[in-house]
Amino acid sequence: GEMLSMIAHQWRQPLATLGTIVSKIKIKQDLDMYSKENFNTDFQKMNSIIIHLSKTNKYLCSSAELVPG
């Protein structure tokens, strides 16, 4: 239970940020206001968050292996 709580805590904010970026893309796209510069910026932000989540996942998985079952 505690491990799942840690995972949820570590992932909640980055997932919310990804959701915000995706919503912004959709709105700007619908209004024909989404440029290549917007894409490049948003892509970099989303990629950075995905890398962070991947590292967090690897850390939590390796930590779980150290905890006796």
mmCIF file with all atom_site columns, N, CA, C and O in Angstrom, residues 13-61:
data_model
loop_
_atom_site.group_PDB
_atom_site.id
_atom_site.type_symbol
_atom_site.label_atom_id
_atom_site.label_alt_id
_atom_site.label_comp_id
_atom_site.label_asym_id
_atom_site.label_entity_id
_atom_site.label_seq_id
_atom_site.pdbx_PDB_ins_code
_atom_site.Cartn_x
_atom_site.Cartn_y
_atom_site.Cartn_z
_atom_site.occupancy
_atom_site.B_iso_or_equiv
_atom_site.pdbx_formal_charge
_atom_site.auth_seq_id
_atom_site.auth_comp_id
_atom_site.auth_asym_id
_atom_site.auth_atom_id
_atom_site.pdbx_PDB_model_num
ATOM 1   N N  . GLN A 1 13 ? 1.677  14.953 -10.304 1.00 0.00 ? 13 GLN A N  1
ATOM 2   C CA . GLN A 1 13 ? 1.973  16.277 -10.866 1.00 0.00 ? 13 GLN A CA 1
ATOM 3   C C  . GLN A 1 13 ? 2.452  16.200 -12.320 1.00 0.00 ? 13 GLN A C  1
ATOM 4   O O  . GLN A 1 13 ? 1.949  16.943 -13.159 1.00 0.00 ? 13 GLN A O  1
ATOM 5   N N  . PRO A 1 14 ? 3.402  15.316 -12.646 1.00 0.00 ? 14 PRO A N  1
ATOM 6   C CA . PRO A 1 14 ? 3.821  15.239 -14.056 1.00 0.00 ? 14 PRO A CA 1
ATOM 7   C C  . PRO A 1 14 ? 2.669  14.857 -14.989 1.00 0.00 ? 14 PRO A C  1
ATOM 8   O O  . PRO A 1 14 ? 2.570  15.394 -16.097 1.00 0.00 ? 14 PRO A O  1
ATOM 9   N N  . LEU A 1 15 ? 1.788  13.965 -14.557 1.00 0.00 ? 15 LEU A N  1
ATOM 10  C CA . LEU A 1 15 ? 0.653  13.598 -15.403 1.00 0.00 ? 15 LEU A CA 1
ATOM 11  C C  . LEU A 1 15 ? -0.310 14.771 -15.572 1.00 0.00 ? 15 LEU A C  1
ATOM 12  O O  . LEU A 1 15 ? -0.848 14.989 -16.662 1.00 0.00 ? 15 LEU A O  1
ATOM 13  N N  . ALA A 1 16 ? -0.505 15.539 -14.511 1.00 0.00 ? 16 ALA A N  1
ATOM 14  C CA . ALA A 1 16 ? -1.359 16.724 -14.611 1.00 0.00 ? 16 ALA A CA 1
ATOM 15  C C  . ALA A 1 16 ? -0.752 17.732 -15.588 1.00 0.00 ? 16 ALA A C  1
ATOM 16  O O  . ALA A 1 16 ? -1.473 18.353 -16.382 1.00 0.00 ? 16 ALA A O  1
ATOM 17  N N  . THR A 1 17 ? 0.562  17.894 -15.549 1.00 0.00 ? 17 THR A N  1
ATOM 18  C CA . THR A 1 17 ? 1.237  18.811 -16.464 1.00 0.00 ? 17 THR A CA 1
ATOM 19  C C  . THR A 1 17 ? 1.088  18.343 -17.907 1.00 0.00 ? 17 THR A C  1
ATOM 20  O O  . THR A 1 17 ? 0.810  19.148 -18.805 1.00 0.00 ? 17 THR A O  1
ATOM 21  N N  . LEU A 1 18 ? 1.247  17.043 -18.143 1.00 0.00 ? 18 LEU A N  1
ATOM 22  C CA . LEU A 1 18 ? 1.049  16.505 -19.495 1.00 0.00 ? 18 LEU A CA 1
ATOM 23  C C  . LEU A 1 18 ? -0.385 16.765 -19.958 1.00 0.00 ? 18 LEU A C  1
ATOM 24  O O  . LEU A 1 18 ? -0.605 17.158 -21.116 1.00 0.00 ? 18 LEU A O  1
ATOM 25  N N  . GLY A 1 19 ? -1.350 16.559 -19.091 1.00 0.00 ? 19 GLY A N  1
ATOM 26  C CA . GLY A 1 19 ? -2.744 16.812 -19.436 1.00 0.00 ? 19 GLY A CA 1
ATOM 27  C C  . GLY A 1 19 ? -2.989 18.260 -19.809 1.00 0.00 ? 19 GLY A C  1
ATOM 28  O O  . GLY A 1 19 ? -3.736 18.556 -20.761 1.00 0.00 ? 19 GLY A O  1
ATOM 29  N N  . THR A 1 20 ? -2.356 19.170 -19.090 1.00 0.00 ? 20 THR A N  1
ATOM 30  C CA . THR A 1 20 ? -2.491 20.595 -19.378 1.00 0.00 ? 20 THR A CA 1
ATOM 31  C C  . THR A 1 20 ? -1.910 20.935 -20.746 1.00 0.00 ? 20 THR A C  1
ATOM 32  O O  . THR A 1 20 ? -2.516 21.676 -21.527 1.00 0.00 ? 20 THR A O  1
ATOM 33  N N  . ILE A 1 21 ? -0.744 20.393 -21.038 1.00 0.00 ? 21 ILE A N  1
ATOM 34  C CA . ILE A 1 21 ? -0.105 20.650 -22.337 1.00 0.00 ? 21 ILE A CA 1
ATOM 35  C C  . ILE A 1 21 ? -0.978 20.111 -23.469 1.00 0.00 ? 21 ILE A C  1
ATOM 36  O O  . ILE A 1 21 ? -1.192 20.788 -24.482 1.00 0.00 ? 21 ILE A O  1
ATOM 37  N N  . VAL A 1 22 ? -1.507 18.900 -23.306 1.00 0.00 ? 22 VAL A N  1
ATOM 38  C CA . VAL A 1 22 ? -2.352 18.306 -24.338 1.00 0.00 ? 22 VAL A CA 1
ATOM 39  C C  . VAL A 1 22 ? -3.609 19.143 -24.552 1.00 0.00 ? 22 VAL A C  1
ATOM 40  O O  . VAL A 1 22 ? -4.025 19.382 -25.699 1.00 0.00 ? 22 VAL A O  1
ATOM 41  N N  . SER A 1 23 ? -4.207 19.616 -23.473 1.00 0.00 ? 23 SER A N  1
ATOM 42  C CA . SER A 1 23 ? -5.400 20.473 -23.590 1.00 0.00 ? 23 SER A CA 1
ATOM 43  C C  . SER A 1 23 ? -5.078 21.769 -24.321 1.00 0.00 ? 23 SER A C  1
ATOM 44  O O  . SER A 1 23 ? -5.852 22.225 -25.175 1.00 0.00 ? 23 SER A O  1
ATOM 45  N N  . LYS A 1 24 ? -3.926 22.353 -23.997 1.00 0.00 ? 24 LYS A N  1
ATOM 46  C CA . LYS A 1 24 ? -3.504 23.587 -24.661 1.00 0.00 ? 24 LYS A CA 1
ATOM 47  C C  . LYS A 1 24 ? -3.306 23.357 -26.160 1.00 0.00 ? 24 LYS A C  1
ATOM 48  O O  . LYS A 1 24 ? -3.729 24.166 -26.990 1.00 0.00 ? 24 LYS A O  1
ATOM 49  N N  . ILE A 1 25 ? -2.685 22.232 -26.506 1.00 0.00 ? 25 ILE A N  1
ATOM 50  C CA . ILE A 1 25 ? -2.479 21.900 -27.924 1.00 0.00 ? 25 ILE A CA 1
ATOM 51  C C  . ILE A 1 25 ? -3.821 21.809 -28.635 1.00 0.00 ? 25 ILE A C  1
ATOM 52  O O  . ILE A 1 25 ? -3.994 22.371 -29.719 1.00 0.00 ? 25 ILE A O  1
ATOM 53  N N  . LYS A 1 26 ? -4.766 21.114 -28.039 1.00 0.00 ? 26 LYS A N  1
ATOM 54  C CA . LYS A 1 26 ? -6.086 20.934 -28.661 1.00 0.00 ? 26 LYS A CA 1
ATOM 55  C C  . LYS A 1 26 ? -6.779 22.279 -28.864 1.00 0.00 ? 26 LYS A C  1
ATOM 56  O O  . LYS A 1 26 ? -7.304 22.554 -29.941 1.00 0.00 ? 26 LYS A O  1
ATOM 57  N N  . ILE A 1 27 ? -6.776 23.128 -27.852 1.00 0.00 ? 27 ILE A N  1
ATOM 58  C CA . ILE A 1 27 ? -7.431 24.433 -27.961 1.00 0.00 ? 27 ILE A CA 1
ATOM 59  C C  . ILE A 1 27 ? -6.771 25.283 -29.039 1.00 0.00 ? 27 ILE A C  1
ATOM 60  O O  . ILE A 1 27 ? -7.446 25.858 -29.896 1.00 0.00 ? 27 ILE A O  1
ATOM 61  N N  . LYS A 1 28 ? -5.442 25.365 -29.006 1.00 0.00 ? 28 LYS A N  1
ATOM 62  C CA . LYS A 1 28 ? -4.739 26.177 -30.012 1.00 0.00 ? 28 LYS A CA 1
ATOM 63  C C  . LYS A 1 28 ? -4.926 25.618 -31.413 1.00 0.00 ? 28 LYS A C  1
ATOM 64  O O  . LYS A 1 28 ? -5.059 26.369 -32.373 1.00 0.00 ? 28 LYS A O  1
ATOM 65  N N  . GLN A 1 29 ? -4.962 24.304 -31.534 1.00 0.00 ? 29 GLN A N  1
ATOM 66  C CA . GLN A 1 29 ? -5.178 23.672 -32.834 1.00 0.00 ? 29 GLN A CA 1
ATOM 67  C C  . GLN A 1 29 ? -6.579 24.007 -33.349 1.00 0.00 ? 29 GLN A C  1
ATOM 68  O O  . GLN A 1 29 ? -6.755 24.334 -34.522 1.00 0.00 ? 29 GLN A O  1
ATOM 69  N N  . ASP A 1 30 ? -7.568 23.918 -32.473 1.00 0.00 ? 30 ASP A N  1
ATOM 70  C CA . ASP A 1 30 ? -8.947 24.235 -32.866 1.00 0.00 ? 30 ASP A CA 1
ATOM 71  C C  . ASP A 1 30 ? -9.098 25.687 -33.311 1.00 0.00 ? 30 ASP A C  1
ATOM 72  O O  . ASP A 1 30 ? -9.925 26.001 -34.163 1.00 0.00 ? 30 ASP A O  1
ATOM 73  N N  . LEU A 1 31 ? -8.304 26.574 -32.724 1.00 0.00 ? 31 LEU A N  1
ATOM 74  C CA . LEU A 1 31 ? -8.372 27.997 -33.062 1.00 0.00 ? 31 LEU A CA 1
ATOM 75  C C  . LEU A 1 31 ? -7.380 28.384 -34.163 1.00 0.00 ? 31 LEU A C  1
ATOM 76  O O  . LEU A 1 31 ? -7.196 29.568 -34.439 1.00 0.00 ? 31 LEU A O  1
ATOM 77  N N  . ASP A 1 32 ? -6.749 27.383 -34.775 1.00 0.00 ? 32 ASP A N  1
ATOM 78  C CA . ASP A 1 32 ? -5.718 27.612 -35.799 1.00 0.00 ? 32 ASP A CA 1
ATOM 79  C C  . ASP A 1 32 ? -4.613 28.545 -35.302 1.00 0.00 ? 32 ASP A C  1
ATOM 80  O O  . ASP A 1 32 ? -4.131 29.414 -36.024 1.00 0.00 ? 32 ASP A O  1
ATOM 81  N N  . MET A 1 33 ? -4.218 28.355 -34.046 1.00 0.00 ? 33 MET A N  1
ATOM 82  C CA . MET A 1 33 ? -3.175 29.187 -33.433 1.00 0.00 ? 33 MET A CA 1
ATOM 83  C C  . MET A 1 33 ? -1.957 28.355 -33.035 1.00 0.00 ? 33 MET A C  1
ATOM 84  O O  . MET A 1 33 ? -1.106 28.821 -32.281 1.00 0.00 ? 33 MET A O  1
ATOM 85  N N  . TYR A 1 34 ? -1.877 27.117 -33.516 1.00 0.00 ? 34 TYR A N  1
ATOM 86  C CA . TYR A 1 34 ? -0.791 26.241 -33.098 1.00 0.00 ? 34 TYR A CA 1
ATOM 87  C C  . TYR A 1 34 ? 0.310  26.252 -34.147 1.00 0.00 ? 34 TYR A C  1
ATOM 88  O O  . TYR A 1 34 ? 0.138  25.766 -35.260 1.00 0.00 ? 34 TYR A O  1
ATOM 89  N N  . SER A 1 35 ? 1.454  26.795 -33.781 1.00 0.00 ? 35 SER A N  1
ATOM 90  C CA . SER A 1 35 ? 2.564  26.962 -34.725 1.00 0.00 ? 35 SER A CA 1
ATOM 91  C C  . SER A 1 35 ? 3.627  25.878 -34.535 1.00 0.00 ? 35 SER A C  1
ATOM 92  O O  . SER A 1 35 ? 3.602  25.115 -33.573 1.00 0.00 ? 35 SER A O  1
ATOM 93  N N  . LYS A 1 36 ? 4.571  25.866 -35.446 1.00 0.00 ? 36 LYS A N  1
ATOM 94  C CA . LYS A 1 36 ? 5.699  24.933 -35.344 1.00 0.00 ? 36 LYS A CA 1
ATOM 95  C C  . LYS A 1 36 ? 6.513  25.228 -34.079 1.00 0.00 ? 36 LYS A C  1
ATOM 96  O O  . LYS A 1 36 ? 6.993  24.315 -33.427 1.00 0.00 ? 36 LYS A O  1
ATOM 97  N N  . GLU A 1 37 ? 6.642  26.500 -33.728 1.00 0.00 ? 37 GLU A N  1
ATOM 98  C CA . GLU A 1 37 ? 7.370  26.874 -32.512 1.00 0.00 ? 37 GLU A CA 1
ATOM 99  C C  . GLU A 1 37 ? 6.650  26.325 -31.280 1.00 0.00 ? 37 GLU A C  1
ATOM 100 O O  . GLU A 1 37 ? 7.290  25.832 -30.355 1.00 0.00 ? 37 GLU A O  1
ATOM 101 N N  . ASN A 1 38 ? 5.303  26.433 -31.295 1.00 0.00 ? 38 ASN A N  1
ATOM 102 C CA . ASN A 1 38 ? 4.522  25.853 -30.193 1.00 0.00 ? 38 ASN A CA 1
ATOM 103 C C  . ASN A 1 38 ? 4.779  24.357 -30.101 1.00 0.00 ? 38 ASN A C  1
ATOM 104 O O  . ASN A 1 38 ? 4.975  23.819 -29.002 1.00 0.00 ? 38 ASN A O  1
ATOM 105 N N  . PHE A 1 39 ? 4.768  23.693 -31.254 1.00 0.00 ? 39 PHE A N  1
ATOM 106 C CA . PHE A 1 39 ? 4.991  22.252 -31.271 1.00 0.00 ? 39 PHE A CA 1
ATOM 107 C C  . PHE A 1 39 ? 6.348  21.902 -30.672 1.00 0.00 ? 39 PHE A C  1
ATOM 108 O O  . PHE A 1 39 ? 6.458  21.009 -29.833 1.00 0.00 ? 39 PHE A O  1
ATOM 109 N N  . ASN A 1 40 ? 7.392  22.590 -31.119 1.00 0.00 ? 40 ASN A N  1
ATOM 110 C CA . ASN A 1 40 ? 8.738  22.288 -30.635 1.00 0.00 ? 40 ASN A CA 1
ATOM 111 C C  . ASN A 1 40 ? 8.850  22.491 -29.128 1.00 0.00 ? 40 ASN A C  1
ATOM 112 O O  . ASN A 1 40 ? 9.424  21.661 -28.426 1.00 0.00 ? 40 ASN A O  1
ATOM 113 N N  . THR A 1 41 ? 8.284  23.576 -28.629 1.00 0.00 ? 41 THR A N  1
ATOM 114 C CA . THR A 1 41 ? 8.314  23.847 -27.185 1.00 0.00 ? 41 THR A CA 1
ATOM 115 C C  . THR A 1 41 ? 7.545  22.785 -26.418 1.00 0.00 ? 41 THR A C  1
ATOM 116 O O  . THR A 1 41 ? 8.035  22.244 -25.419 1.00 0.00 ? 41 THR A O  1
ATOM 117 N N  . ASP A 1 42 ? 6.325  22.500 -26.870 1.00 0.00 ? 42 ASP A N  1
ATOM 118 C CA . ASP A 1 42 ? 5.500  21.512 -26.179 1.00 0.00 ? 42 ASP A CA 1
ATOM 119 C C  . ASP A 1 42 ? 6.108  20.120 -26.254 1.00 0.00 ? 42 ASP A C  1
ATOM 120 O O  . ASP A 1 42 ? 6.078  19.367 -25.277 1.00 0.00 ? 42 ASP A O  1
ATOM 121 N N  . PHE A 1 43 ? 6.685  19.785 -27.405 1.00 0.00 ? 43 PHE A N  1
ATOM 122 C CA . PHE A 1 43 ? 7.331  18.484 -27.550 1.00 0.00 ? 43 PHE A CA 1
ATOM 123 C C  . PHE A 1 43 ? 8.464  18.339 -26.538 1.00 0.00 ? 43 PHE A C  1
ATOM 124 O O  . PHE A 1 43 ? 8.589  17.302 -25.877 1.00 0.00 ? 43 PHE A O  1
ATOM 125 N N  . GLN A 1 44 ? 9.295  19.357 -26.411 1.00 0.00 ? 44 GLN A N  1
ATOM 126 C CA . GLN A 1 44 ? 10.411 19.312 -25.461 1.00 0.00 ? 44 GLN A CA 1
ATOM 127 C C  . GLN A 1 44 ? 9.913  19.155 -24.029 1.00 0.00 ? 44 GLN A C  1
ATOM 128 O O  . GLN A 1 44 ? 10.465 18.375 -23.250 1.00 0.00 ? 44 GLN A O  1
ATOM 129 N N  . LYS A 1 45 ? 8.863  19.904 -23.678 1.00 0.00 ? 45 LYS A N  1
ATOM 130 C CA . LYS A 1 45 ? 8.297  19.805 -22.323 1.00 0.00 ? 45 LYS A CA 1
ATOM 131 C C  . LYS A 1 45 ? 7.757  18.401 -22.061 1.00 0.00 ? 45 LYS A C  1
ATOM 132 O O  . LYS A 1 45 ? 8.028  17.804 -21.012 1.00 0.00 ? 45 LYS A O  1
ATOM 133 N N  . MET A 1 46 ? 6.973  17.883 -23.010 1.00 0.00 ? 46 MET A N  1
ATOM 134 C CA . MET A 1 46 ? 6.387  16.557 -22.818 1.00 0.00 ? 46 MET A CA 1
ATOM 135 C C  . MET A 1 46 ? 7.461  15.477 -22.765 1.00 0.00 ? 46 MET A C  1
ATOM 136 O O  . MET A 1 46 ? 7.390  14.571 -21.938 1.00 0.00 ? 46 MET A O  1
ATOM 137 N N  . ASN A 1 47 ? 8.460  15.579 -23.617 1.00 0.00 ? 47 ASN A N  1
ATOM 138 C CA . ASN A 1 47 ? 9.543  14.598 -23.616 1.00 0.00 ? 47 ASN A CA 1
ATOM 139 C C  . ASN A 1 47 ? 10.298 14.628 -22.291 1.00 0.00 ? 47 ASN A C  1
ATOM 140 O O  . ASN A 1 47 ? 10.636 13.576 -21.738 1.00 0.00 ? 47 ASN A O  1
ATOM 141 N N  . SER A 1 48 ? 10.539 15.806 -21.760 1.00 0.00 ? 48 SER A N  1
ATOM 142 C CA . SER A 1 48 ? 11.218 15.943 -20.477 1.00 0.00 ? 48 SER A CA 1
ATOM 143 C C  . SER A 1 48 ? 10.414 15.289 -19.352 1.00 0.00 ? 48 SER A C  1
ATOM 144 O O  . SER A 1 48 ? 10.972 14.597 -18.489 1.00 0.00 ? 48 SER A O  1
ATOM 145 N N  . ILE A 1 49 ? 9.108  15.485 -19.374 1.00 0.00 ? 49 ILE A N  1
ATOM 146 C CA . ILE A 1 49 ? 8.247  14.881 -18.350 1.00 0.00 ? 49 ILE A CA 1
ATOM 147 C C  . ILE A 1 49 ? 8.248  13.363 -18.478 1.00 0.00 ? 49 ILE A C  1
ATOM 148 O O  . ILE A 1 49 ? 8.333  12.641 -17.471 1.00 0.00 ? 49 ILE A O  1
ATOM 149 N N  . ILE A 1 50 ? 8.179  12.861 -19.705 1.00 0.00 ? 50 ILE A N  1
ATOM 150 C CA . ILE A 1 50 ? 8.195  11.415 -19.929 1.00 0.00 ? 50 ILE A CA 1
ATOM 151 C C  . ILE A 1 50 ? 9.505  10.807 -19.436 1.00 0.00 ? 50 ILE A C  1
ATOM 152 O O  . ILE A 1 50 ? 9.516  9.755  -18.791 1.00 0.00 ? 50 ILE A O  1
ATOM 153 N N  . ILE A 1 51 ? 10.615 11.469 -19.704 1.00 0.00 ? 51 ILE A N  1
ATOM 154 C CA . ILE A 1 51 ? 11.919 10.990 -19.222 1.00 0.00 ? 51 ILE A CA 1
ATOM 155 C C  . ILE A 1 51 ? 11.930 10.977 -17.694 1.00 0.00 ? 51 ILE A C  1
ATOM 156 O O  . ILE A 1 51 ? 12.388 10.010 -17.078 1.00 0.00 ? 51 ILE A O  1
ATOM 157 N N  . HIS A 1 52 ? 11.409 12.030 -17.080 1.00 0.00 ? 52 HIS A N  1
ATOM 158 C CA . HIS A 1 52 ? 11.335 12.096 -15.614 1.00 0.00 ? 52 HIS A CA 1
ATOM 159 C C  . HIS A 1 52 ? 10.500 10.940 -15.059 1.00 0.00 ? 52 HIS A C  1
ATOM 160 O O  . HIS A 1 52 ? 10.903 10.276 -14.098 1.00 0.00 ? 52 HIS A O  1
ATOM 161 N N  . LEU A 1 53 ? 9.339  10.681 -15.671 1.00 0.00 ? 53 LEU A N  1
ATOM 162 C CA . LEU A 1 53 ? 8.486  9.587  -15.206 1.00 0.00 ? 53 LEU A CA 1
ATOM 163 C C  . LEU A 1 53 ? 9.176  8.235  -15.375 1.00 0.00 ? 53 LEU A C  1
ATOM 164 O O  . LEU A 1 53 ? 9.062  7.364  -14.511 1.00 0.00 ? 53 LEU A O  1
ATOM 165 N N  . SER A 1 54 ? 9.901  8.069  -16.460 1.00 0.00 ? 54 SER A N  1
ATOM 166 C CA . SER A 1 54 ? 10.627 6.824  -16.692 1.00 0.00 ? 54 SER A CA 1
ATOM 167 C C  . SER A 1 54 ? 11.707 6.610  -15.629 1.00 0.00 ? 54 SER A C  1
ATOM 168 O O  . SER A 1 54 ? 11.850 5.517  -15.084 1.00 0.00 ? 54 SER A O  1
ATOM 169 N N  . LYS A 1 55 ? 12.448 7.673  -15.328 1.00 0.00 ? 55 LYS A N  1
ATOM 170 C CA . LYS A 1 55 ? 13.481 7.576  -14.291 1.00 0.00 ? 55 LYS A CA 1
ATOM 171 C C  . LYS A 1 55 ? 12.865 7.293  -12.930 1.00 0.00 ? 55 LYS A C  1
ATOM 172 O O  . LYS A 1 55 ? 13.396 6.496  -12.152 1.00 0.00 ? 55 LYS A O  1
ATOM 173 N N  . THR A 1 56 ? 11.733 7.938  -12.645 1.00 0.00 ? 56 THR A N  1
ATOM 174 C CA . THR A 1 56 ? 11.036 7.703  -11.381 1.00 0.00 ? 56 THR A CA 1
ATOM 175 C C  . THR A 1 56 ? 10.592 6.250  -11.296 1.00 0.00 ? 56 THR A C  1
ATOM 176 O O  . THR A 1 56 ? 10.751 5.596  -10.257 1.00 0.00 ? 56 THR A O  1
ATOM 177 N N  . ASN A 1 57 ? 10.054 5.724  -12.395 1.00 0.00 ? 57 ASN A N  1
ATOM 178 C CA . ASN A 1 57 ? 9.615  4.338  -12.428 1.00 0.00 ? 57 ASN A CA 1
ATOM 179 C C  . ASN A 1 57 ? 10.783 3.387  -12.182 1.00 0.00 ? 57 ASN A C  1
ATOM 180 O O  . ASN A 1 57 ? 10.667 2.456  -11.381 1.00 0.00 ? 57 ASN A O  1
ATOM 181 N N  . LYS A 1 58 ? 11.893 3.620  -12.839 1.00 0.00 ? 58 LYS A N  1
ATOM 182 C CA . LYS A 1 58 ? 13.075 2.766  -12.642 1.00 0.00 ? 58 LYS A CA 1
ATOM 183 C C  . LYS A 1 58 ? 13.551 2.825  -11.199 1.00 0.00 ? 58 LYS A C  1
ATOM 184 O O  . LYS A 1 58 ? 13.891 1.800  -10.609 1.00 0.00 ? 58 LYS A O  1
ATOM 185 N N  . TYR A 1 59 ? 13.562 4.020  -10.610 1.00 0.00 ? 59 TYR A N  1
ATOM 186 C CA . TYR A 1 59 ? 13.998 4.187  -9.223  1.00 0.00 ? 59 TYR A CA 1
ATOM 187 C C  . TYR A 1 59 ? 13.072 3.425  -8.281  1.00 0.00 ? 59 TYR A C  1
ATOM 188 O O  . TYR A 1 59 ? 13.523 2.702  -7.406  1.00 0.00 ? 59 TYR A O  1
ATOM 189 N N  . LEU A 1 60 ? 11.763 3.594  -8.473  1.00 0.00 ? 60 LEU A N  1
ATOM 190 C CA . LEU A 1 60 ? 10.815 2.927  -7.582  1.00 0.00 ? 60 LEU A CA 1
ATOM 191 C C  . LEU A 1 60 ? 10.879 1.406  -7.730  1.00 0.00 ? 60 LEU A C  1
ATOM 192 O O  . LEU A 1 60 ? 10.801 0.691  -6.742  1.00 0.00 ? 60 LEU A O  1
ATOM 193 N N  . CYS A 1 61 ? 11.066 0.929  -8.972  1.00 0.00 ? 61 CYS A N  1
ATOM 194 C CA . CYS A 1 61 ? 11.181 -0.512 -9.187  1.00 0.00 ? 61 CYS A CA 1
ATOM 195 C C  . CYS A 1 61 ? 12.445 -1.071 -8.537  1.00 0.00 ? 61 CYS A C  1
ATOM 196 O O  . CYS A 1 61 ? 12.421 -2.117 -7.908  1.00 0.00 ? 61 CYS A O  1
#
